[in-house]
Amino acid sequence: MRSFLIAFAVLAGCANAAPTDDVAEQVGERYITIGTDALPTLRATADTAAVIETTGDFAVVAVDAQDLEALSEEMHEHHHRCGGFMVHDTLDDALSVQRDGRKPIEYTLDRSAAVRAALPSIREDAILGTIRELSAMQNRYYQSATGAAASEWLRDRWLSFTDRKDVTVELFDQGYAQKSVILTIPGTTRPDEVVVLGGHLDSIAIGARNSHAPGADDDASGIATLTEIARVLLAKDYRPARTIKLIAYAAEEVGLRGSLAVVKEFKKRKINVVGALQLDMTNYQGSDRDIWLMKDFTDAAQNAFLIQLLDTYVGATWGYDACGYACSDHASWTRAGVPASMPFESRMNERNQVIHTKKDTLEMSNENASHAVKFARLGAAYAIEMGKGELAAPAADVAASTDDSGWRLLVGGIAGVLALAGVALVRRISRDSAWG
Ligand code: BES
Ligand code: ZN
């Protein structure tokens, strides 16, 4: 790849600018990346300037090489920048530099009403139920029939959470029996910016591929946590500004293959993922603090944002630790230049020792999901503060939204029975008084 920062040392104040090739003296089409604020200057200077793609504050533009020297002078004159744009030999180079060099997003906490309205609906028993169902399957191995069935089961479960036509749940085929499952809540005002929350659906029993591999912790816990986040966001009729995608990756245990395929496909489709959160093992409390942020293969700024979310909304204790290798699907996003994080259930050296065996069951978590609840709260807060937007269910309806429908039915039923009993009593009294 050949890309040049264009600057001319002869320009005042640009003595330290990068030396240039003779590219500006050539003719023919070139591709530049330039700040969108400088597009008027570019248009006034270059005879032809075709904007190909704009991402955030930067644009990729096709220009004629002979205009580059004049552009550099105008940039210096009007924007006080030495060069201020990059020249690339091919469009592919320009687009990949544009994406890899994109500005990190701003991390803000300004959706506290929505977060605080959503978090109380997170239910431990719902998470526990999902772990039970997933770990009861023979295994969720990426090449097995039961691994394939797990994808369909999860798709149907996620589909059951809403009637909304804009929300989709798809199976993503990457050539294995098991498919990744992708739930999408499209963004209202910034749909092209995508926030990903993920975990891996597959399980494995090392050395015994057809045997029972419950994977209750690794990673039914993460999938159950994601499932609860999906249920609550949709019960609250969440309408994010950015697009939210929840992804259950297939084939993690065999070399992150599922997430690598998803990342590749997203890159091909030019999907701009602004942040990724990985939930892999959330329900084994092995250490004195609750949540451990893995520092390696993750993004420091997004990790700091997660700590803000933990302190503001979750109230869980946390620490930093490291995997020491690309231990889960967050590494696939990091490799692609996407800020990714991996909040983990314990210190690495106090980790659950029975994963990848038939002993990875709920027994290791005392048959409850109280640890995973903290990750569900963190994940829901992450989705809402990254996604922005609002819960569309009006405040009065929020308490009575679908996730509380069981209570509504019960209360409604009791009220109905009491009403009928009252009517019967009144009739009886009036009959008694009429005939008594
Ligand atoms: N959930 C584990 C990763 C993990 C295990 C993180 C223990 C922290 C503590 C994941 O499913 C896994 O098993 N990853 C593989 C590596 C992957 C590239 C196949 C592993 O750790 O061996
Ligand atoms: Zn594993």
CSV table of C-alpha atoms and ligand atoms in Angstrom, one decimal:
chain,number,residue,atom,x,y,z
A,1,MET,CA,0.0,0.0,0.0
A,2,ARG,CA,1.4,3.4,-0.9
A,3,SER,CA,-0.1,6.4,0.8
A,4,PHE,CA,1.5,9.8,1.2
A,5,LEU,CA,0.9,12.7,3.5
A,6,ILE,CA,1.1,15.5,1.0
A,7,ALA,CA,3.0,18.5,2.2
A,8,PHE,CA,5.6,20.8,0.6
A,9,ALA,CA,8.5,21.7,2.7
A,10,VAL,CA,8.8,25.0,1.0
A,11,LEU,CA,5.6,26.2,2.7
A,12,ALA,CA,6.2,28.3,5.7
A,13,GLY,CA,5.9,26.5,9.0
A,14,CYS,CA,5.9,23.1,7.3
A,15,ALA,CA,9.6,22.3,7.7
A,16,ASN,CA,8.9,19.1,9.6
A,17,ALA,CA,6.2,17.9,7.3
A,18,ALA,CA,6.6,14.5,5.8
A,19,PRO,CA,8.6,14.5,2.5
A,20,THR,CA,6.6,13.7,-0.5
A,21,ASP,CA,7.0,11.6,-3.5
A,22,ASP,CA,6.8,13.2,-6.9
A,23,VAL,CA,3.2,12.2,-7.0
A,24,ALA,CA,1.9,15.7,-7.4
A,25,GLU,CA,3.8,16.1,-10.6
A,26,GLN,CA,2.0,13.2,-12.2
A,27,VAL,CA,-1.3,13.1,-14.0
A,28,GLY,CA,-4.2,10.8,-13.7
A,29,GLU,CA,-6.7,9.8,-11.0
A,30,ARG,CA,-5.6,9.7,-7.4
A,31,TYR,CA,-7.6,9.0,-4.2
A,32,ILE,CA,-7.3,11.3,-1.2
A,33,THR,CA,-8.6,11.2,2.3
A,34,ILE,CA,-9.4,14.7,3.6
A,35,GLY,CA,-11.4,16.4,6.4
A,36,THR,CA,-15.0,17.1,5.3
A,37,ASP,CA,-14.5,20.7,6.5
A,38,ALA,CA,-12.0,21.2,3.7
A,39,LEU,CA,-14.3,20.0,0.9
A,40,PRO,CA,-15.3,23.5,-0.2
A,41,THR,CA,-11.5,24.4,-0.5
A,42,LEU,CA,-11.0,21.2,-2.5
A,43,ARG,CA,-13.9,21.9,-4.8
A,44,ALA,CA,-12.7,25.5,-5.4
A,45,THR,CA,-9.2,24.3,-6.3
A,46,ALA,CA,-9.6,21.0,-8.2
A,47,ASP,CA,-11.3,20.8,-11.6
A,48,THR,CA,-12.8,17.4,-10.7
A,49,ALA,CA,-13.3,16.1,-7.2
A,50,ALA,CA,-15.7,13.2,-6.7
A,51,VAL,CA,-16.6,12.3,-3.1
A,52,ILE,CA,-16.7,8.5,-2.9
A,53,GLU,CA,-17.4,7.9,0.8
A,54,THR,CA,-17.7,10.0,3.9
A,55,THR,CA,-17.1,8.4,7.3
A,56,GLY,CA,-17.5,10.7,10.3
A,57,ASP,CA,-15.4,13.8,9.6
A,58,PHE,CA,-13.4,12.3,6.7
A,59,ALA,CA,-14.1,11.8,3.0
A,60,VAL,CA,-12.4,9.7,0.4
A,61,VAL,CA,-12.3,11.8,-2.9
A,62,ALA,CA,-11.1,11.0,-6.4
A,63,VAL,CA,-9.0,13.9,-7.8
A,64,ASP,CA,-6.6,14.5,-10.6
A,65,ALA,CA,-3.0,14.3,-9.6
A,66,GLN,CA,-2.2,17.6,-11.3
A,67,ASP,CA,-4.4,19.5,-8.8
A,68,LEU,CA,-2.6,18.2,-5.7
A,69,GLU,CA,0.1,20.8,-5.5
A,70,ALA,CA,-2.5,23.7,-5.7
A,71,LEU,CA,-4.6,21.9,-3.2
A,72,SER,CA,-1.8,21.7,-0.7
A,73,GLU,CA,-1.1,25.4,-1.0
A,74,GLU,CA,-4.8,26.2,-0.5
A,75,MET,CA,-5.0,23.9,2.5
A,76,HIS,CA,-2.1,25.8,4.0
A,77,GLU,CA,-3.6,29.1,3.2
A,78,HIS,CA,-7.2,28.5,4.3
A,79,HIS,CA,-6.8,25.8,6.9
A,80,HIS,CA,-3.3,26.4,8.2
A,81,ARG,CA,-2.6,22.7,7.7
A,82,CYS,CA,0.6,21.3,6.3
A,83,GLY,CA,-0.8,19.1,3.7
A,84,GLY,CA,-3.9,18.1,5.5
A,85,PHE,CA,-4.8,15.3,3.2
A,86,MET,CA,-3.4,11.9,2.3
A,87,VAL,CA,-2.9,10.6,-1.3
A,88,HIS,CA,-3.4,6.9,-2.1
A,89,ASP,CA,-2.5,5.0,-5.2
A,90,THR,CA,-5.7,2.9,-5.2
A,91,LEU,CA,-9.2,3.3,-4.0
A,92,ASP,CA,-8.9,0.3,-1.7
A,93,ASP,CA,-5.9,1.8,0.0
A,94,ALA,CA,-7.9,5.0,0.6
A,95,LEU,CA,-10.9,3.3,1.9
A,96,SER,CA,-8.9,1.0,4.3
A,97,VAL,CA,-6.9,4.0,5.6
A,98,GLN,CA,-10.1,5.9,6.0
A,99,ARG,CA,-11.6,3.2,8.1
A,100,ASP,CA,-8.6,2.2,10.1
A,101,GLY,CA,-7.9,5.9,10.8
A,102,ARG,CA,-11.4,6.8,11.8
A,103,LYS,CA,-11.9,9.0,14.8
A,104,PRO,CA,-12.9,7.2,18.0
A,105,ILE,CA,-16.4,8.0,19.0
A,106,GLU,CA,-17.2,10.2,22.0
A,107,TYR,CA,-18.2,8.3,25.1
A,108,THR,CA,-20.9,10.1,26.9
A,109,LEU,CA,-23.4,9.3,29.7
A,110,ASP,CA,-26.6,11.1,28.9
A,111,ARG,CA,-29.3,8.3,28.8
A,112,SER,CA,-29.6,7.8,32.5
A,113,ALA,CA,-33.4,7.9,32.5
A,114,ALA,CA,-33.6,5.2,29.9
A,115,VAL,CA,-30.9,3.0,31.6
A,116,ARG,CA,-32.5,3.4,35.0
A,117,ALA,CA,-36.0,2.5,33.5
A,118,ALA,CA,-34.6,-0.6,31.8
A,119,LEU,CA,-32.3,-2.2,34.4
A,120,PRO,CA,-34.9,-3.2,37.0
A,121,SER,CA,-36.5,-5.4,34.4
A,122,ILE,CA,-33.5,-7.7,34.2
A,123,ARG,CA,-34.4,-11.0,35.7
A,124,GLU,CA,-32.1,-13.6,37.1
A,125,ASP,CA,-34.6,-16.4,36.6
A,126,ALA,CA,-34.8,-15.6,32.9
A,127,ILE,CA,-31.0,-15.9,32.6
A,128,LEU,CA,-30.9,-19.1,34.6
A,129,GLY,CA,-33.7,-20.6,32.4
A,130,THR,CA,-31.7,-19.9,29.2
A,131,ILE,CA,-28.5,-21.4,30.6
A,132,ARG,CA,-30.5,-24.5,31.7
A,133,GLU,CA,-32.0,-24.9,28.2
A,134,LEU,CA,-28.7,-24.4,26.4
A,135,SER,CA,-26.7,-26.6,28.7
A,136,ALA,CA,-29.3,-29.4,28.5
A,137,MET,CA,-28.5,-29.9,24.8
A,138,GLN,CA,-26.1,-32.7,24.0
A,139,ASN,CA,-23.5,-30.2,22.8
A,140,ARG,CA,-23.4,-27.0,20.7
A,141,TYR,CA,-20.4,-28.1,18.7
A,142,TYR,CA,-20.1,-26.1,15.5
A,143,GLN,CA,-20.2,-29.2,13.2
A,144,SER,CA,-22.9,-31.1,15.1
A,145,ALA,CA,-26.7,-31.5,14.5
A,146,THR,CA,-27.4,-30.2,18.0
A,147,GLY,CA,-25.0,-27.3,17.4
A,148,ALA,CA,-27.1,-26.5,14.4
A,149,ALA,CA,-30.3,-26.9,16.3
A,150,ALA,CA,-29.0,-24.5,19.0
A,151,SER,CA,-28.8,-21.7,16.3
A,152,GLU,CA,-32.5,-22.2,15.4
A,153,TRP,CA,-33.6,-22.5,18.9
A,154,LEU,CA,-31.9,-19.2,19.8
A,155,ARG,CA,-33.2,-17.4,16.7
A,156,ASP,CA,-36.8,-18.4,17.6
A,157,ARG,CA,-36.2,-17.3,21.2
A,158,TRP,CA,-35.0,-13.9,20.1
A,159,LEU,CA,-37.8,-13.6,17.5
A,160,SER,CA,-40.4,-14.2,20.3
A,161,PHE,CA,-39.4,-11.0,22.1
A,162,THR,CA,-41.1,-8.6,19.7
A,163,ASP,CA,-43.6,-8.1,16.9
A,164,ARG,CA,-41.7,-5.1,15.6
A,165,LYS,CA,-41.3,-5.3,11.8
A,166,ASP,CA,-38.0,-3.2,11.9
A,167,VAL,CA,-36.3,-5.7,14.2
A,168,THR,CA,-34.7,-8.7,12.4
A,169,VAL,CA,-33.2,-12.0,13.6
A,170,GLU,CA,-31.1,-13.8,11.0
A,171,LEU,CA,-29.0,-16.9,10.7
A,172,PHE,CA,-25.5,-16.1,9.3
A,173,ASP,CA,-24.2,-19.0,7.3
A,174,GLN,CA,-20.4,-19.4,7.2
A,175,GLY,CA,-20.3,-23.0,5.9
A,176,TYR,CA,-20.6,-24.9,9.1
A,177,ALA,CA,-23.6,-26.8,10.5
A,178,GLN,CA,-24.0,-24.2,13.2
A,179,LYS,CA,-24.9,-20.7,12.1
A,180,SER,CA,-24.3,-17.4,13.9
A,181,VAL,CA,-27.4,-15.6,15.0
A,182,ILE,CA,-27.8,-11.9,14.5
A,183,LEU,CA,-30.5,-9.7,16.0
A,184,THR,CA,-30.7,-6.1,14.6
A,185,ILE,CA,-32.5,-3.1,16.0
A,186,PRO,CA,-32.0,-0.5,13.3
A,187,GLY,CA,-30.9,3.0,14.4
A,188,THR,CA,-33.3,5.9,13.9
A,189,THR,CA,-31.0,8.8,13.2
A,190,ARG,CA,-27.5,7.3,12.9
A,191,PRO,CA,-28.3,3.8,11.4
A,192,ASP,CA,-24.9,3.6,9.7
A,193,GLU,CA,-23.1,3.5,13.1
A,194,VAL,CA,-23.4,0.0,14.5
A,195,VAL,CA,-22.9,-1.2,18.1
A,196,VAL,CA,-22.2,-4.9,18.6
A,197,LEU,CA,-22.8,-7.0,21.7
A,198,GLY,CA,-21.8,-10.6,21.3
A,199,GLY,CA,-21.0,-14.0,22.8
A,200,HIS,CA,-20.3,-17.5,21.4
A,201,LEU,CA,-23.0,-20.0,20.9
A,202,ASP,CA,-20.8,-23.1,20.5
A,203,SER,CA,-19.5,-25.4,23.2
A,204,ILE,CA,-16.8,-28.1,23.1
A,205,ALA,CA,-15.7,-31.1,25.2
A,206,ILE,CA,-12.0,-31.4,24.4
A,207,GLY,CA,-11.1,-34.8,23.1
A,208,ALA,CA,-14.7,-36.0,23.0
A,209,ARG,CA,-16.5,-34.0,20.4
A,210,ASN,CA,-19.7,-36.0,20.3
A,211,SER,CA,-20.1,-36.2,24.0
A,212,HIS,CA,-22.1,-34.0,26.3
A,213,ALA,CA,-20.6,-30.5,26.3
A,214,PRO,CA,-23.0,-28.4,28.5
A,215,GLY,CA,-20.8,-25.3,28.3
A,216,ALA,CA,-23.0,-23.7,31.0
A,217,ASP,CA,-20.4,-21.1,31.8
A,218,ASP,CA,-18.5,-21.2,28.4
A,219,ASP,CA,-20.5,-19.7,27.0
A,220,ALA,CA,-24.2,-20.4,27.7
A,221,SER,CA,-23.8,-17.8,30.4
A,222,GLY,CA,-22.8,-15.1,27.8
A,223,ILE,CA,-25.6,-16.1,25.4
A,224,ALA,CA,-28.1,-16.1,28.2
A,225,THR,CA,-26.9,-12.7,29.3
A,226,LEU,CA,-27.3,-11.3,25.8
A,227,THR,CA,-30.7,-12.9,25.5
A,228,GLU,CA,-31.8,-11.1,28.7
A,229,ILE,CA,-30.5,-7.8,27.3
A,230,ALA,CA,-32.4,-8.4,24.1
A,231,ARG,CA,-35.6,-9.3,26.0
A,232,VAL,CA,-35.5,-6.2,28.1
A,233,LEU,CA,-34.5,-3.7,25.3
A,234,LEU,CA,-37.4,-5.0,23.2
A,235,ALA,CA,-39.9,-5.1,26.1
A,236,LYS,CA,-39.1,-1.4,26.6
A,237,ASP,CA,-39.6,-0.8,22.9
A,238,TYR,CA,-36.1,0.6,22.7
A,239,ARG,CA,-35.5,2.9,19.6
A,240,PRO,CA,-31.7,3.5,19.4
A,241,ALA,CA,-30.2,6.3,17.4
A,242,ARG,CA,-27.4,4.0,16.3
A,243,THR,CA,-28.0,0.4,15.0
A,244,ILE,CA,-27.6,-2.3,17.7
A,245,LYS,CA,-26.6,-5.8,16.7
A,246,LEU,CA,-26.6,-8.7,19.2
A,247,ILE,CA,-24.5,-11.6,17.8
A,248,ALA,CA,-24.3,-15.2,18.9
A,249,TYR,CA,-21.2,-16.3,17.1
A,250,ALA,CA,-20.8,-19.9,15.9
A,251,ALA,CA,-17.4,-21.7,16.0
A,252,GLU,CA,-15.5,-19.7,18.5
A,253,GLU,CA,-13.9,-22.7,20.2
A,254,VAL,CA,-12.2,-23.7,17.0
A,255,GLY,CA,-10.2,-20.5,16.5
A,256,LEU,CA,-12.7,-17.6,16.6
A,257,ARG,CA,-13.8,-18.7,13.1
A,258,GLY,CA,-17.4,-17.5,13.5
A,259,SER,CA,-16.5,-14.0,14.5
A,260,LEU,CA,-13.7,-13.7,12.0
A,261,ALA,CA,-16.2,-14.6,9.3
A,262,VAL,CA,-18.7,-12.0,10.6
A,263,VAL,CA,-16.1,-9.3,10.8
A,264,LYS,CA,-15.0,-10.1,7.2
A,265,GLU,CA,-18.5,-9.9,5.9
A,266,PHE,CA,-19.2,-6.7,7.8
A,267,LYS,CA,-16.0,-5.2,6.3
A,268,LYS,CA,-17.1,-6.3,2.8
A,269,ARG,CA,-20.5,-4.7,3.3
A,270,LYS,CA,-18.8,-1.6,4.6
A,271,ILE,CA,-20.7,-1.8,7.9
A,272,ASN,CA,-19.2,0.8,10.3
A,273,VAL,CA,-19.0,-0.9,13.7
A,274,VAL,CA,-18.2,1.8,16.4
A,275,GLY,CA,-17.9,-0.6,19.3
A,276,ALA,CA,-18.0,-4.2,20.3
A,277,LEU,CA,-18.6,-5.9,23.7
A,278,GLN,CA,-17.9,-9.6,24.2
A,279,LEU,CA,-19.7,-11.6,26.8
A,280,ASP,CA,-17.8,-14.9,27.2
A,281,MET,CA,-18.2,-16.5,30.6
A,282,THR,CA,-20.3,-14.4,33.0
A,283,ASN,CA,-21.7,-16.7,35.7
A,284,TYR,CA,-18.8,-18.1,37.7
A,285,GLN,CA,-17.8,-15.8,40.5
A,286,GLY,CA,-14.2,-16.9,41.1
A,287,SER,CA,-12.6,-13.7,42.5
A,288,ASP,CA,-13.1,-11.1,45.2
A,289,ARG,CA,-14.2,-8.5,42.7
A,290,ASP,CA,-17.1,-8.9,40.3
A,291,ILE,CA,-16.1,-7.9,36.8
A,292,TRP,CA,-12.6,-8.0,35.3
A,293,LEU,CA,-11.8,-6.0,32.2
A,294,MET,CA,-9.3,-7.8,30.0
A,295,LYS,CA,-6.7,-5.3,29.0
A,296,ASP,CA,-5.2,-7.1,26.0
A,297,PHE,CA,-6.8,-7.2,22.6
A,298,THR,CA,-9.2,-4.5,23.8
A,299,ASP,CA,-9.6,-0.7,23.6
A,300,ALA,CA,-8.5,1.3,26.5
A,301,ALA,CA,-10.9,4.2,25.9
A,302,GLN,CA,-13.9,1.9,25.6
A,303,ASN,CA,-12.8,0.0,28.7
A,304,ALA,CA,-12.7,3.3,30.7
A,305,PHE,CA,-16.2,3.9,29.5
A,306,LEU,CA,-17.3,0.5,30.8
A,307,ILE,CA,-15.9,1.5,34.2
A,308,GLN,CA,-18.0,4.6,34.1
A,309,LEU,CA,-21.1,2.5,33.3
A,310,LEU,CA,-20.2,0.1,36.2
A,311,ASP,CA,-19.8,2.9,38.7
A,312,THR,CA,-22.8,4.8,37.6
A,313,TYR,CA,-25.4,2.1,36.9
A,314,VAL,CA,-24.3,-1.3,37.9
A,315,GLY,CA,-22.7,-0.8,41.2
A,316,ALA,CA,-20.5,-3.8,40.7
A,317,THR,CA,-16.8,-4.0,41.8
A,318,TRP,CA,-14.2,-4.4,39.0
A,319,GLY,CA,-10.6,-4.8,38.3
A,320,TYR,CA,-8.2,-5.1,35.3
A,321,ASP,CA,-6.7,-8.4,34.2
A,322,ALA,CA,-5.5,-10.0,30.9
A,323,CYS,CA,-6.0,-13.2,29.0
A,324,GLY,CA,-2.5,-13.2,27.6
A,325,TYR,CA,-3.7,-14.3,24.2
A,326,ALA,CA,-6.6,-13.7,21.7
A,327,CYS,CA,-8.9,-15.6,24.0
A,328,SER,CA,-12.3,-14.8,22.5
A,329,ASP,CA,-14.2,-13.0,19.8
A,330,HIS,CA,-13.4,-9.5,20.9
A,331,ALA,CA,-10.0,-10.1,19.3
A,332,SER,CA,-11.6,-10.5,15.9
A,333,TRP,CA,-13.0,-7.0,16.2
A,334,THR,CA,-9.8,-5.6,17.6
A,335,ARG,CA,-7.9,-7.0,14.6
A,336,ALA,CA,-10.2,-5.1,12.3
A,337,GLY,CA,-9.6,-1.8,14.1
A,338,VAL,CA,-13.0,-1.8,16.0
A,339,PRO,CA,-12.8,-0.7,19.7
A,340,ALA,CA,-13.7,-3.9,21.6
A,341,SER,CA,-14.0,-4.9,25.3
A,342,MET,CA,-14.2,-8.2,27.2
A,343,PRO,CA,-15.6,-7.9,30.7
A,344,PHE,CA,-14.9,-11.3,32.4
A,345,GLU,CA,-16.2,-13.2,35.4
A,346,SER,CA,-13.0,-13.7,37.4
A,347,ARG,CA,-9.3,-13.1,37.5
A,348,MET,CA,-7.6,-15.2,34.8
A,349,ASN,CA,-5.6,-17.2,37.4
A,350,GLU,CA,-8.8,-17.9,39.4
A,351,ARG,CA,-10.8,-19.0,36.3
A,352,ASN,CA,-13.4,-21.7,36.1
A,353,GLN,CA,-11.3,-24.9,35.7
A,354,VAL,CA,-13.9,-27.2,34.3
A,355,ILE,CA,-14.7,-25.4,31.0
A,356,HIS,CA,-14.4,-27.5,27.9
A,357,THR,CA,-15.5,-30.6,29.9
A,358,LYS,CA,-18.8,-32.3,30.7
A,359,LYS,CA,-18.5,-30.8,34.2
A,360,ASP,CA,-19.1,-27.2,32.9
A,361,THR,CA,-22.6,-27.1,34.4
A,362,LEU,CA,-24.7,-24.8,36.6
A,363,GLU,CA,-23.5,-26.7,39.6
A,364,MET,CA,-20.3,-24.6,39.4
A,365,SER,CA,-22.5,-21.5,39.9
A,366,ASN,CA,-24.6,-23.0,42.8
A,367,GLU,CA,-27.6,-23.3,40.3
A,368,ASN,CA,-28.1,-19.6,40.2
A,369,ALA,CA,-27.4,-16.7,37.8
A,370,SER,CA,-26.7,-13.9,40.3
A,371,HIS,CA,-23.2,-13.2,38.8
A,372,ALA,CA,-24.5,-13.0,35.2
A,373,VAL,CA,-27.1,-10.4,36.3
A,374,LYS,CA,-24.3,-7.8,36.8
A,375,PHE,CA,-23.1,-8.5,33.2
A,376,ALA,CA,-26.7,-8.1,31.9
A,377,ARG,CA,-26.9,-4.8,33.7
A,378,LEU,CA,-23.6,-3.7,32.2
A,379,GLY,CA,-24.5,-4.9,28.7
A,380,ALA,CA,-27.9,-3.2,28.8
A,381,ALA,CA,-26.3,0.1,30.0
A,382,TYR,CA,-23.7,-0.2,27.2
A,383,ALA,CA,-26.3,-0.8,24.6
A,384,ILE,CA,-28.4,2.2,25.7
A,385,GLU,CA,-25.5,4.6,26.2
A,386,MET,CA,-23.8,3.6,23.0
A,387,GLY,CA,-27.0,3.3,21.0
A,388,LYS,CA,-28.4,6.6,22.4
A,389,GLY,CA,-32.1,7.1,21.4
A,390,GLU,CA,-35.0,6.4,23.7
A,391,LEU,CA,-37.2,3.8,25.2
A,392,ALA,CA,-40.4,4.3,23.2
A,393,ALA,CA,-42.7,2.7,25.8
A,394,PRO,CA,-44.2,5.7,27.6
A,395,ALA,CA,-43.2,5.9,31.3
A,396,ALA,CA,-46.6,4.8,32.5
A,397,ASP,CA,-46.6,1.8,30.2
A,398,VAL,CA,-43.0,0.8,31.1
A,399,ALA,CA,-44.0,-1.0,34.3
A,400,ALA,CA,-46.7,-2.9,32.5
A,401,SER,CA,-44.7,-3.8,29.3
A,402,THR,CA,-44.5,-7.3,28.0
A,403,ASP,CA,-41.7,-8.5,30.4
A,404,ASP,CA,-44.1,-8.0,33.3
A,405,SER,CA,-47.1,-9.5,31.5
A,406,GLY,CA,-47.1,-12.5,33.8
A,407,TRP,CA,-47.8,-10.2,36.7
A,408,ARG,CA,-50.4,-8.3,34.7
A,409,LEU,CA,-52.2,-11.5,33.9
A,410,LEU,CA,-52.1,-12.6,37.5
A,411,VAL,CA,-53.3,-9.2,38.8
A,412,GLY,CA,-55.9,-9.1,36.1
A,413,GLY,CA,-57.1,-12.6,36.8
A,414,ILE,CA,-57.4,-11.9,40.6
A,415,ALA,CA,-59.3,-8.7,39.9
A,416,GLY,CA,-61.6,-10.6,37.5
A,417,VAL,CA,-62.3,-13.3,40.0
A,418,LEU,CA,-63.0,-10.8,42.7
A,419,ALA,CA,-65.3,-8.8,40.4
A,420,LEU,CA,-67.3,-12.0,39.5
A,421,ALA,CA,-67.5,-13.0,43.2
A,422,GLY,CA,-68.7,-9.5,43.9
A,423,VAL,CA,-71.4,-9.7,41.2
A,424,ALA,CA,-72.5,-13.1,42.5
A,425,LEU,CA,-72.6,-11.8,46.0
A,426,VAL,CA,-74.7,-8.8,45.0
A,427,ARG,CA,-77.1,-11.0,43.1
A,428,ARG,CA,-77.3,-13.4,46.0
A,429,ILE,CA,-78.0,-10.6,48.4
A,430,SER,CA,-80.6,-9.0,46.1
A,431,ARG,CA,-82.1,-12.5,45.5
A,432,ASP,CA,-82.1,-13.2,49.2
A,433,SER,CA,-83.7,-9.9,49.9
A,434,ALA,CA,-86.2,-10.4,47.1
A,435,TRP,CA,-87.2,-13.8,48.3
A,436,GLY,CA,-86.2,-13.7,51.9
B,1,BES,N1,-14.2,-18.6,27.0
B,1,BES,C1,-12.9,-19.0,26.5
B,1,BES,C2,-11.8,-18.1,26.8
B,1,BES,C3,-11.3,-17.9,28.2
B,1,BES,C4,-11.1,-19.0,29.0
B,1,BES,C5,-11.1,-16.6,28.7
B,1,BES,C6,-10.7,-18.8,30.3
B,1,BES,C7,-10.6,-16.5,30.0
B,1,BES,C8,-10.5,-17.6,30.8
B,1,BES,C9,-13.0,-19.3,25.0
B,1,BES,O1,-14.2,-19.9,24.7
B,1,BES,C10,-11.9,-20.2,24.6
B,1,BES,O2,-11.9,-21.4,25.0
B,1,BES,N2,-11.0,-19.7,23.9
B,1,BES,C11,-9.9,-20.5,23.5
B,1,BES,C12,-9.0,-19.8,22.4
B,1,BES,C13,-9.8,-19.6,21.1
B,1,BES,C14,-8.9,-18.8,20.2
B,1,BES,C15,-10.1,-21.0,20.5
B,1,BES,C16,-8.9,-20.8,24.6
B,1,BES,O3,-8.9,-20.1,25.6
B,1,BES,O4,-8.2,-21.8,24.5
B,2,ZN,ZN,-14.1,-21.9,25.5
